Amino acid sequence: MDLVLEGRLLINGELTQGCVGIDNGRISAVKKVLRGDRRIDVGYRIVMPAAMDPHVHFRQPGMTHKEDFHTGSLAALHGGVTTVLDMPNTNPPTDRPRNLMDKRRMVKGSSFVDYGLFVATSMPRRLEGMAPYAAGLKIFMGSTTGSLLDNDDGSIRQMINKAMELDLPVSVHAEDDSLITEGEASSLKEHLQQRPAEAEFNAVRRLAALRAAGVNVCHVTRSEVLDMTAAAGMSSEVSPHHLLLDTGCGLGSGGKVNPPLRQPQAREALFRAAAVGKATMLGSDHAPHHVDEKAEEFALAPSGVPGVETMMPLMMSAVKRGELPLGTLAEMACAAPARRFGVPKGAIEEGMLADLAVYDPRETETIDASRLHSKCGWSPYEGREAMFPRLVLMGGELQLSRGEVCGERIGRDIKDATF
Ligand code: NCD
Ligand code: ZN
């Protein structure tokens, strides 16, 4: 056995003391006692699958003053995330085969974690050309950062059909653009008025009417939507900012994001629903904008908050406080995204890739943006309690040790890797 990792293993939602044996990058055995050439004994610390973030914006190409794959993946790794799916609203957008191939070439060799690339197009022919290399199709029903938009039922239906024929997962930004009002908002409350929950409800209602079973609804902000998606056979994704921040957070333009932060009661209801397992996946919607851009007056500041590095640490500290079961977190952050996007990760099980994260429940710290790794230079969670991973393995390779990066940029595109 190449490596044995011993500690409190999270298996089927329960913690039990045991050993994970690793050979050729995969989990080859899970037993109470195992012998191995190299051993890492982490004692009472928690050993769980590393997370997969199905929704990040790493900004390459075109906006690399905000982020790129080097810094974005470094942030992911420090946050216990070893697979990310990057969104297509870059400049130029990932909306045609040529741009996708350029992006693949550009990011190759620069990522510390495995990744997949989403595409966006309303042209079936282009989707055909991109499908072999794409992690999924993203549909924007509401305008947001970038110029991608498709809010027409006929076109959405056609693209979903095409994606299904090509066996390509579909994720939707579900805010009905026709229910979003233009104009200058000057506060989080006004931003919420311009992008009301009804825009989200209606987009999801329309998807349900289109019989879009199998489609994933991104960054759900309301607990009602988790019920609507489940009833329609769609999956759902919730983001840390909608679980932890609301219109009362006092962040001003720092809290400007699409869909918007909702009122405190709605946020609490969303958290409770996620904690009982109603959300399929957790996705950070890591949308870094530079600290100087976010410092603009509210109307001019771009929408989006960073989150890939703080997602698991914040949720692990919520687990520690008893607000969320660890098994539920592991299901939505690790197992569910891996299953949905066909990556053999996300569970401590023989045959899975050895992507593991070790957390020490006795070592929590407060978030200090100056110690995070995104280029954006700020965090909406400054000062909050967080439990960062002490150790991260990816494909059996030690990528992070004692909370510090120690690996190389060995991240692969999930469409290239022979997993
Ligand atoms: C995202 C961004 O900045 O790319 N912004 C955001 O507010 N979430 C785009 C998006 O996902 O809507
Ligand atoms: Zn997004």
Tab-separated table of C-alpha atoms and ligand atoms in Angstrom:
chain	number	residue	atom	x	y	z
A	1	MET	CA	0.000	0.000	0.000
A	2	ASP	CA	1.469	3.406	-1.045
A	3	LEU	CA	-0.049	5.375	1.797
A	4	VAL	CA	-2.255	4.785	4.831
A	5	LEU	CA	-4.224	7.639	6.383
A	6	GLU	CA	-5.558	6.954	9.856
A	7	GLY	CA	-8.067	9.082	11.735
A	8	ARG	CA	-11.786	9.548	12.381
A	9	LEU	CA	-13.266	8.652	9.007
A	10	LEU	CA	-16.575	10.017	7.772
A	11	ILE	CA	-18.378	7.086	6.181
A	12	ASN	CA	-22.116	7.081	5.436
A	13	GLY	CA	-22.554	10.149	7.588
A	14	GLU	CA	-20.921	8.587	10.662
A	15	LEU	CA	-17.460	9.115	12.152
A	16	THR	CA	-15.474	5.990	12.984
A	17	GLN	CA	-11.798	5.515	13.818
A	18	GLY	CA	-10.094	3.665	10.967
A	19	CYS	CA	-7.590	3.601	8.099
A	20	VAL	CA	-7.817	4.519	4.415
A	21	GLY	CA	-5.375	2.642	2.192
A	22	ILE	CA	-4.277	4.389	-1.012
A	23	ASP	CA	-2.678	2.867	-4.112
A	24	ASN	CA	-2.078	4.599	-7.447
A	25	GLY	CA	-4.114	7.591	-6.361
A	26	ARG	CA	-7.200	5.607	-5.436
A	27	ILE	CA	-8.706	4.326	-2.230
A	28	SER	CA	-7.801	0.644	-2.234
A	29	ALA	CA	-9.012	-0.345	1.234
A	30	VAL	CA	-10.970	1.033	4.182
A	31	LYS	CA	-10.361	-0.935	7.366
A	32	LYS	CA	-9.971	-0.606	11.120
A	33	VAL	CA	-6.248	-1.451	10.834
A	34	LEU	CA	-4.014	-1.290	7.751
A	35	ARG	CA	-0.276	-1.542	7.217
A	36	GLY	CA	1.484	0.662	4.670
A	37	ASP	CA	4.873	1.946	3.542
A	38	ARG	CA	3.921	5.502	4.449
A	39	ARG	CA	1.506	6.313	7.249
A	40	ILE	CA	-0.133	9.539	8.277
A	41	ASP	CA	-1.917	9.273	11.621
A	42	VAL	CA	-4.145	12.275	12.262
A	43	GLY	CA	-5.533	10.937	15.537
A	44	TYR	CA	-8.902	12.384	16.570
A	45	ARG	CA	-9.079	14.668	13.527
A	46	ILE	CA	-11.848	14.237	10.944
A	47	VAL	CA	-10.975	12.608	7.622
A	48	MET	CA	-13.637	13.286	5.007
A	49	PRO	CA	-13.873	13.427	1.219
A	50	ALA	CA	-12.539	16.674	-0.239
A	51	ALA	CA	-15.342	18.866	-1.600
A	52	MET	CA	-16.330	19.468	-5.225
A	53	ASP	CA	-17.548	22.983	-5.987
A	54	PRO	CA	-19.931	22.881	-8.958
A	55	HIS	CA	-19.955	26.663	-9.437
A	56	VAL	CA	-16.950	29.006	-9.569
A	57	HIS	CA	-15.976	31.988	-11.720
A	58	PHE	CA	-12.202	31.914	-12.145
A	59	ARG	CA	-12.352	34.853	-14.617
A	60	GLN	CA	-9.933	33.518	-17.206
A	61	PRO	CA	-9.746	34.835	-19.865
A	62	GLY	CA	-10.432	38.530	-19.807
A	63	MET	CA	-10.789	39.454	-16.149
A	64	THR	CA	-7.614	38.094	-14.651
A	65	HIS	CA	-7.128	41.117	-12.406
A	66	LYS	CA	-10.008	39.571	-10.387
A	67	GLU	CA	-8.848	35.922	-10.499
A	68	ASP	CA	-7.216	33.258	-12.650
A	69	PHE	CA	-6.871	29.493	-12.447
A	70	HIS	CA	-3.635	29.709	-10.492
A	71	THR	CA	-4.999	31.842	-7.660
A	72	GLY	CA	-8.543	30.472	-7.831
A	73	SER	CA	-7.344	26.882	-7.531
A	74	LEU	CA	-4.973	27.834	-4.720
A	75	ALA	CA	-7.947	29.305	-2.877
A	76	ALA	CA	-9.986	26.144	-3.562
A	77	LEU	CA	-7.219	23.898	-2.225
A	78	HIS	CA	-6.883	25.912	0.996
A	79	GLY	CA	-10.633	25.562	1.401
A	80	GLY	CA	-10.658	21.754	1.095
A	81	VAL	CA	-12.019	21.772	-2.479
A	82	THR	CA	-10.239	19.531	-5.031
A	83	THR	CA	-12.617	19.826	-7.987
A	84	VAL	CA	-14.187	23.005	-9.361
A	85	LEU	CA	-16.509	23.673	-12.281
A	86	ASP	CA	-15.807	27.015	-13.909
A	87	MET	CA	-18.527	29.194	-15.417
A	88	PRO	CA	-18.511	30.554	-18.991
A	89	ASN	CA	-19.200	34.281	-18.422
A	90	THR	CA	-15.626	35.258	-19.151
A	91	ASN	CA	-14.352	37.665	-21.796
A	92	PRO	CA	-14.667	36.311	-24.413
A	93	PRO	CA	-17.379	34.003	-23.131
A	94	THR	CA	-17.028	30.228	-23.443
A	95	ASP	CA	-19.792	30.119	-26.028
A	96	ARG	CA	-18.227	28.486	-29.111
A	97	PRO	CA	-15.820	25.626	-29.779
A	98	ARG	CA	-12.908	27.894	-30.564
A	99	ASN	CA	-13.186	29.823	-27.288
A	100	LEU	CA	-13.523	26.605	-25.314
A	101	MET	CA	-10.414	25.127	-26.948
A	102	ASP	CA	-8.489	28.369	-26.301
A	103	LYS	CA	-9.545	28.311	-22.661
A	104	ARG	CA	-8.564	24.660	-22.277
A	105	ARG	CA	-5.095	25.417	-23.605
A	106	MET	CA	-4.780	28.540	-21.503
A	107	VAL	CA	-5.587	26.969	-18.140
A	108	LYS	CA	-3.831	23.647	-18.676
A	109	GLY	CA	-1.038	23.175	-16.164
A	110	SER	CA	-2.021	26.156	-14.033
A	111	SER	CA	-4.475	24.583	-11.580
A	112	PHE	CA	-3.763	22.978	-8.202
A	113	VAL	CA	-7.144	21.212	-8.305
A	114	ASP	CA	-9.116	19.261	-10.902
A	115	TYR	CA	-11.571	21.313	-12.921
A	116	GLY	CA	-14.267	21.241	-15.555
A	117	LEU	CA	-15.397	24.005	-17.907
A	118	PHE	CA	-19.027	25.016	-18.378
A	119	VAL	CA	-20.172	26.464	-21.701
A	120	ALA	CA	-23.118	28.692	-22.643
A	121	THR	CA	-24.778	28.951	-26.033
A	122	SER	CA	-28.227	29.116	-27.597
A	123	MET	CA	-26.983	27.403	-30.752
A	124	PRO	CA	-27.397	23.619	-30.828
A	125	ARG	CA	-24.636	23.205	-33.422
A	126	ARG	CA	-22.135	24.996	-31.240
A	127	LEU	CA	-23.134	22.876	-28.279
A	128	GLU	CA	-22.501	19.742	-30.338
A	129	GLY	CA	-18.998	20.979	-31.091
A	130	MET	CA	-18.244	21.756	-27.462
A	131	ALA	CA	-19.927	18.801	-25.727
A	132	PRO	CA	-16.940	16.402	-25.708
A	133	TYR	CA	-14.865	18.969	-23.812
A	134	ALA	CA	-17.483	20.649	-21.618
A	135	ALA	CA	-18.477	19.847	-18.025
A	136	GLY	CA	-21.983	21.177	-18.627
A	137	LEU	CA	-24.245	23.765	-20.245
A	138	LYS	CA	-25.048	26.932	-18.290
A	139	ILE	CA	-28.235	28.829	-19.073
A	140	PHE	CA	-28.645	32.390	-17.778
A	141	MET	CA	-32.373	33.271	-17.593
A	142	GLY	CA	-31.494	36.549	-15.847
A	143	SER	CA	-28.866	39.160	-16.730
A	144	THR	CA	-25.810	39.235	-14.509
A	145	THR	CA	-22.031	39.721	-14.860
A	146	GLY	CA	-21.212	39.296	-18.579
A	147	SER	CA	-23.543	39.377	-21.559
A	148	LEU	CA	-24.916	35.821	-21.623
A	149	LEU	CA	-28.710	35.627	-21.530
A	150	ASP	CA	-31.351	33.191	-22.746
A	151	ASN	CA	-34.801	33.765	-21.280
A	152	ASP	CA	-36.934	32.347	-24.091
A	153	ASP	CA	-38.909	29.173	-23.320
A	154	GLY	CA	-38.564	27.774	-26.831
A	155	SER	CA	-34.829	28.304	-26.921
A	156	ILE	CA	-34.330	26.971	-23.384
A	157	ARG	CA	-36.334	23.843	-24.219
A	158	GLN	CA	-34.336	23.306	-27.397
A	159	MET	CA	-31.006	23.686	-25.596
A	160	ILE	CA	-32.021	21.401	-22.730
A	161	ASN	CA	-33.108	18.751	-25.267
A	162	LYS	CA	-29.830	19.064	-27.118
A	163	ALA	CA	-27.789	18.866	-23.915
A	164	MET	CA	-29.679	15.760	-22.821
A	165	GLU	CA	-29.099	14.136	-26.190
A	166	LEU	CA	-25.371	14.888	-25.740
A	167	ASP	CA	-25.426	13.624	-22.136
A	168	LEU	CA	-24.362	17.037	-20.880
A	169	PRO	CA	-25.516	18.289	-17.437
A	170	VAL	CA	-27.422	21.600	-17.439
A	171	SER	CA	-27.217	24.274	-14.722
A	172	VAL	CA	-29.519	27.286	-14.782
A	173	HIS	CA	-29.280	30.771	-13.312
A	174	ALA	CA	-32.998	30.930	-12.587
A	175	GLU	CA	-34.120	34.537	-12.346
A	176	ASP	CA	-36.755	35.533	-14.918
A	177	ASP	CA	-35.197	38.551	-16.634
A	178	SER	CA	-38.615	40.012	-17.467
A	179	LEU	CA	-39.307	40.374	-13.731
A	180	ILE	CA	-36.031	42.146	-12.986
A	181	THR	CA	-36.252	45.945	-13.003
A	182	GLU	CA	-33.458	48.086	-14.314
A	183	GLY	CA	-32.298	51.181	-12.520
A	184	GLU	CA	-29.888	52.330	-9.892
A	185	ALA	CA	-30.155	50.578	-6.554
A	186	SER	CA	-28.398	52.221	-3.641
A	187	SER	CA	-28.721	49.512	-0.987
A	188	LEU	CA	-29.093	45.764	-0.530
A	189	LYS	CA	-32.817	46.300	0.107
A	190	GLU	CA	-33.249	48.131	-3.199
A	191	HIS	CA	-31.190	45.526	-5.057
A	192	LEU	CA	-33.563	42.917	-3.609
A	193	GLN	CA	-36.593	44.956	-4.752
A	194	GLN	CA	-35.191	45.039	-8.280
A	195	ARG	CA	-34.610	41.295	-8.307
A	196	PRO	CA	-37.548	39.999	-6.246
A	197	ALA	CA	-38.034	36.382	-5.167
A	198	GLU	CA	-40.894	36.271	-7.684
A	199	ALA	CA	-38.305	36.415	-10.478
A	200	GLU	CA	-36.733	33.254	-9.063
A	201	PHE	CA	-40.091	31.543	-8.421
A	202	ASN	CA	-41.278	32.280	-11.936
A	203	ALA	CA	-38.102	31.083	-13.610
A	204	VAL	CA	-38.331	27.794	-11.706
A	205	ARG	CA	-42.068	27.491	-12.461
A	206	ARG	CA	-41.285	27.935	-16.153
A	207	LEU	CA	-38.527	25.314	-16.014
A	208	ALA	CA	-40.976	22.925	-14.331
A	209	ALA	CA	-43.548	23.615	-17.057
A	210	LEU	CA	-40.882	22.862	-19.664
A	211	ARG	CA	-40.490	19.454	-18.008
A	212	ALA	CA	-36.852	20.234	-17.327
A	213	ALA	CA	-36.378	17.236	-15.015
A	214	GLY	CA	-32.681	16.575	-14.447
A	215	VAL	CA	-31.721	20.229	-14.774
A	216	ASN	CA	-29.846	21.872	-11.880
A	217	VAL	CA	-31.024	25.197	-10.444
A	218	CYS	CA	-28.053	27.255	-9.226
A	219	HIS	CA	-27.810	29.409	-6.099
A	220	VAL	CA	-31.337	28.869	-4.775
A	221	THR	CA	-32.207	31.613	-2.294
A	222	ARG	CA	-35.600	30.490	-0.963
A	223	SER	CA	-36.640	27.305	0.805
A	224	GLU	CA	-39.832	27.202	-1.309
A	225	VAL	CA	-37.651	26.756	-4.402
A	226	LEU	CA	-36.002	23.674	-2.894
A	227	ASP	CA	-39.481	22.117	-2.698
A	228	MET	CA	-40.379	23.260	-6.229
A	229	THR	CA	-37.211	21.813	-7.762
A	230	ALA	CA	-37.567	18.519	-5.891
A	231	ALA	CA	-41.213	18.198	-7.004
A	232	ALA	CA	-40.191	18.762	-10.635
A	233	GLY	CA	-37.304	16.274	-10.520
A	234	MET	CA	-34.696	19.020	-10.764
A	235	SER	CA	-31.645	19.282	-8.542
A	236	SER	CA	-30.770	22.371	-6.543
A	237	GLU	CA	-27.644	24.179	-5.482
A	238	VAL	CA	-27.371	26.505	-2.481
A	239	SER	CA	-24.531	28.960	-1.894
A	240	PRO	CA	-22.880	29.955	1.365
A	241	HIS	CA	-23.799	33.633	1.004
A	242	HIS	CA	-27.532	32.918	0.790
A	243	LEU	CA	-27.223	30.636	3.822
A	244	LEU	CA	-25.132	33.017	5.930
A	245	LEU	CA	-25.789	36.586	4.755
A	246	ASP	CA	-28.988	38.610	4.317
A	247	THR	CA	-30.165	42.155	3.704
A	248	GLY	CA	-29.344	42.940	7.336
A	249	CYS	CA	-25.647	42.039	7.021
A	250	GLY	CA	-24.506	45.647	6.679
A	251	LEU	CA	-22.056	44.899	3.884
A	252	GLY	CA	-23.423	47.459	1.406
A	253	SER	CA	-22.042	46.886	-2.090
A	254	GLY	CA	-19.934	44.035	-0.672
A	255	GLY	CA	-23.166	42.062	-0.325
A	256	LYS	CA	-24.397	42.870	-3.839
A	257	VAL	CA	-24.874	39.563	-5.627
A	258	ASN	CA	-27.234	37.870	-8.088
A	259	PRO	CA	-29.650	36.448	-7.113
A	260	PRO	CA	-29.689	38.972	-4.267
A	261	LEU	CA	-29.363	38.362	-0.548
A	262	ARG	CA	-32.887	37.923	0.845
A	263	GLN	CA	-34.427	39.049	4.131
A	264	PRO	CA	-33.238	37.476	7.415
A	265	GLN	CA	-36.279	35.228	7.834
A	266	ALA	CA	-35.947	33.839	4.320
A	267	ARG	CA	-32.263	33.185	4.883
A	268	GLU	CA	-32.950	31.333	8.131
A	269	ALA	CA	-35.626	29.206	6.444
A	270	LEU	CA	-33.186	28.352	3.634
A	271	PHE	CA	-30.529	27.311	6.146
A	272	ARG	CA	-33.000	25.113	8.052
A	273	ALA	CA	-34.148	23.452	4.827
A	274	ALA	CA	-30.553	22.801	3.724
A	275	ALA	CA	-29.702	21.410	7.161
A	276	VAL	CA	-32.423	18.767	6.806
A	277	GLY	CA	-31.039	17.745	3.429
A	278	LYS	CA	-33.432	19.528	1.069
A	279	ALA	CA	-30.693	21.076	-1.098
A	280	THR	CA	-29.000	18.716	-3.523
A	281	MET	CA	-25.628	20.469	-3.688
A	282	LEU	CA	-23.579	23.220	-2.126
A	283	GLY	CA	-21.822	25.521	-4.617
A	284	SER	CA	-19.873	28.639	-3.737
A	285	ASP	CA	-20.740	30.722	-6.819
A	286	HIS	CA	-17.247	32.099	-6.132
A	287	ALA	CA	-17.604	35.389	-8.040
A	288	PRO	CA	-14.517	37.425	-7.201
A	289	HIS	CA	-14.543	41.114	-8.025
A	290	HIS	CA	-11.585	43.180	-6.962
A	291	VAL	CA	-11.841	44.944	-3.608
A	292	ASP	CA	-11.507	48.318	-5.380
A	293	GLU	CA	-14.418	47.502	-7.707
A	294	LYS	CA	-16.574	46.425	-4.780
A	295	ALA	CA	-15.740	49.666	-2.978
A	296	GLU	CA	-17.525	51.662	-5.698
A	297	GLU	CA	-20.847	53.247	-4.782
A	298	PHE	CA	-23.630	50.659	-4.671
A	299	ALA	CA	-25.155	51.302	-8.103
A	300	LEU	CA	-21.797	50.965	-9.868
A	301	ALA	CA	-20.339	48.046	-7.908
A	302	PRO	CA	-20.374	44.682	-9.717
A	303	SER	CA	-22.483	41.792	-8.391
A	304	GLY	CA	-20.815	38.744	-6.884
A	305	VAL	CA	-18.947	37.605	-3.793
A	306	PRO	CA	-15.916	35.308	-3.421
A	307	GLY	CA	-16.415	32.046	-1.529
A	308	VAL	CA	-14.521	28.977	-2.763
A	309	GLU	CA	-11.921	29.134	0.033
A	310	THR	CA	-14.333	29.882	2.871
A	311	MET	CA	-17.263	27.609	1.917
A	312	MET	CA	-16.170	24.429	3.694
A	313	PRO	CA	-14.425	26.189	6.607
A	314	LEU	CA	-17.603	28.188	7.382
A	315	MET	CA	-19.838	25.138	7.021
A	316	MET	CA	-17.522	22.986	9.136
A	317	SER	CA	-17.739	25.549	11.892
A	318	ALA	CA	-21.558	25.505	11.535
A	319	VAL	CA	-21.299	21.730	11.977
A	320	LYS	CA	-19.210	22.265	15.085
A	321	ARG	CA	-21.882	24.598	16.494
A	322	GLY	CA	-24.495	21.901	15.900
A	323	GLU	CA	-26.351	23.856	13.192
A	324	LEU	CA	-25.820	21.332	10.400
A	325	PRO	CA	-25.155	17.563	10.482
A	326	LEU	CA	-21.732	16.625	9.116
A	327	GLY	CA	-23.289	13.864	7.006
A	328	THR	CA	-25.630	16.358	5.322
A	329	LEU	CA	-22.737	18.686	4.540
A	330	ALA	CA	-20.654	15.839	3.074
A	331	GLU	CA	-23.587	14.736	0.927
A	332	MET	CA	-24.217	18.189	-0.582
A	333	ALA	CA	-20.594	19.360	-0.828
A	334	CYS	CA	-18.820	16.127	-1.767
A	335	ALA	CA	-20.935	13.139	-2.799
A	336	ALA	CA	-23.777	14.796	-4.729
A	337	PRO	CA	-21.690	17.026	-7.059
A	338	ALA	CA	-19.300	14.134	-7.820
A	339	ARG	CA	-22.205	11.829	-8.711
A	340	ARG	CA	-23.953	14.425	-10.787
A	341	PHE	CA	-20.892	15.332	-12.857
A	342	GLY	CA	-19.581	11.790	-13.071
A	343	VAL	CA	-16.349	12.158	-11.124
A	344	PRO	CA	-15.311	9.146	-8.980
A	345	LYS	CA	-14.776	11.202	-5.844
A	346	GLY	CA	-16.831	12.371	-2.895
A	347	ALA	CA	-16.928	9.283	-0.679
A	348	ILE	CA	-14.473	7.238	1.393
A	349	GLU	CA	-15.019	4.038	-0.541
A	350	GLU	CA	-12.842	1.517	-2.325
A	351	GLY	CA	-12.245	2.530	-5.952
A	352	MET	CA	-12.796	6.254	-5.434
A	353	LEU	CA	-9.980	8.707	-6.147
A	354	ALA	CA	-8.154	9.539	-2.925
A	355	ASP	CA	-9.307	13.156	-2.625
A	356	LEU	CA	-9.484	13.634	1.122
A	357	ALA	CA	-9.509	16.535	3.572
A	358	VAL	CA	-8.566	16.503	7.248
A	359	TYR	CA	-10.203	18.941	9.672
A	360	ASP	CA	-9.309	19.558	13.293
A	361	PRO	CA	-12.444	20.481	15.251
A	362	ARG	CA	-10.242	21.919	18.013
A	363	GLU	CA	-8.583	24.366	15.616
A	364	THR	CA	-10.894	27.076	14.410
A	365	GLU	CA	-9.840	30.586	13.487
A	366	THR	CA	-11.430	33.824	12.395
A	367	ILE	CA	-11.434	34.693	8.712
A	368	ASP	CA	-8.846	37.281	7.739
A	369	ALA	CA	-9.126	38.235	4.057
A	370	SER	CA	-5.457	39.193	3.893
A	371	ARG	CA	-4.593	35.516	4.447
A	372	LEU	CA	-6.900	34.165	1.743
A	373	HIS	CA	-5.594	33.308	-1.726
A	374	SER	CA	-8.035	34.870	-4.185
A	375	LYS	CA	-6.769	37.868	-6.141
A	376	CYS	CA	-9.884	39.809	-5.206
A	377	GLY	CA	-8.463	40.840	-1.837
A	378	TRP	CA	-11.581	40.788	0.334
A	379	SER	CA	-14.157	38.494	1.909
A	380	PRO	CA	-17.732	39.104	3.029
A	381	TYR	CA	-17.023	36.796	5.977
A	382	GLU	CA	-14.207	38.781	7.609
A	383	GLY	CA	-14.031	37.950	11.318
A	384	ARG	CA	-16.288	34.889	11.180
A	385	GLU	CA	-15.321	31.611	12.773
A	386	ALA	CA	-14.010	29.008	10.316
A	387	MET	CA	-12.374	25.588	10.363
A	388	PHE	CA	-9.822	25.371	7.551
A	389	PRO	CA	-8.493	21.961	6.492
A	390	ARG	CA	-5.117	20.951	7.918
A	391	LEU	CA	-4.331	18.458	5.187
A	392	VAL	CA	-5.652	17.804	1.677
A	393	LEU	CA	-4.876	14.890	-0.619
A	394	MET	CA	-5.779	14.893	-4.300
A	395	GLY	CA	-5.448	11.617	-6.177
A	396	GLY	CA	-3.387	10.375	-3.237
A	397	GLU	CA	-0.920	13.288	-3.554
A	398	LEU	CA	-0.365	15.519	-0.560
A	399	GLN	CA	-1.379	18.965	-1.839
A	400	LEU	CA	-1.835	20.758	1.491
A	401	SER	CA	-0.121	20.042	4.789
A	402	ARG	CA	-0.471	21.880	8.125
A	403	GLY	CA	-2.806	24.210	6.289
A	404	GLU	CA	-0.103	25.216	3.773
A	405	VAL	CA	0.174	24.304	0.097
A	406	CYS	CA	2.898	21.716	-0.485
A	407	GLY	CA	1.881	20.265	-3.852
A	408	GLU	CA	2.126	21.161	-7.504
A	409	ARG	CA	-0.269	22.366	-10.171
A	410	ILE	CA	-1.381	18.841	-11.039
A	411	GLY	CA	-5.063	19.668	-11.584
A	412	ARG	CA	-6.600	18.002	-14.630
A	413	ASP	CA	-9.637	18.769	-16.750
A	414	ILE	CA	-12.242	16.168	-15.762
A	415	LYS	CA	-12.978	15.676	-19.460
A	416	ASP	CA	-9.339	14.709	-20.183
A	417	ALA	CA	-8.637	12.632	-17.138
A	418	THR	CA	-9.099	8.881	-17.421
A	419	PHE	CA	-10.685	8.579	-13.997
B	1	NCD	C1	-21.560	36.267	-11.005
B	1	NCD	C2	-20.275	36.840	-11.583
B	1	NCD	O1	-19.816	37.863	-11.096
B	1	NCD	O2	-19.718	36.232	-12.499
B	1	NCD	N1	-22.166	37.237	-10.155
B	1	NCD	C3	-23.064	37.008	-9.190
B	1	NCD	O3	-23.592	37.969	-8.652
B	1	NCD	N2	-23.359	35.787	-8.783
B	1	NCD	C4	-22.450	35.849	-12.122
B	1	NCD	C5	-23.595	35.002	-11.665
B	1	NCD	O4	-23.393	33.831	-11.327
B	1	NCD	O5	-24.721	35.493	-11.654
B	2	ZN	ZN	-22.387	32.204	-10.752
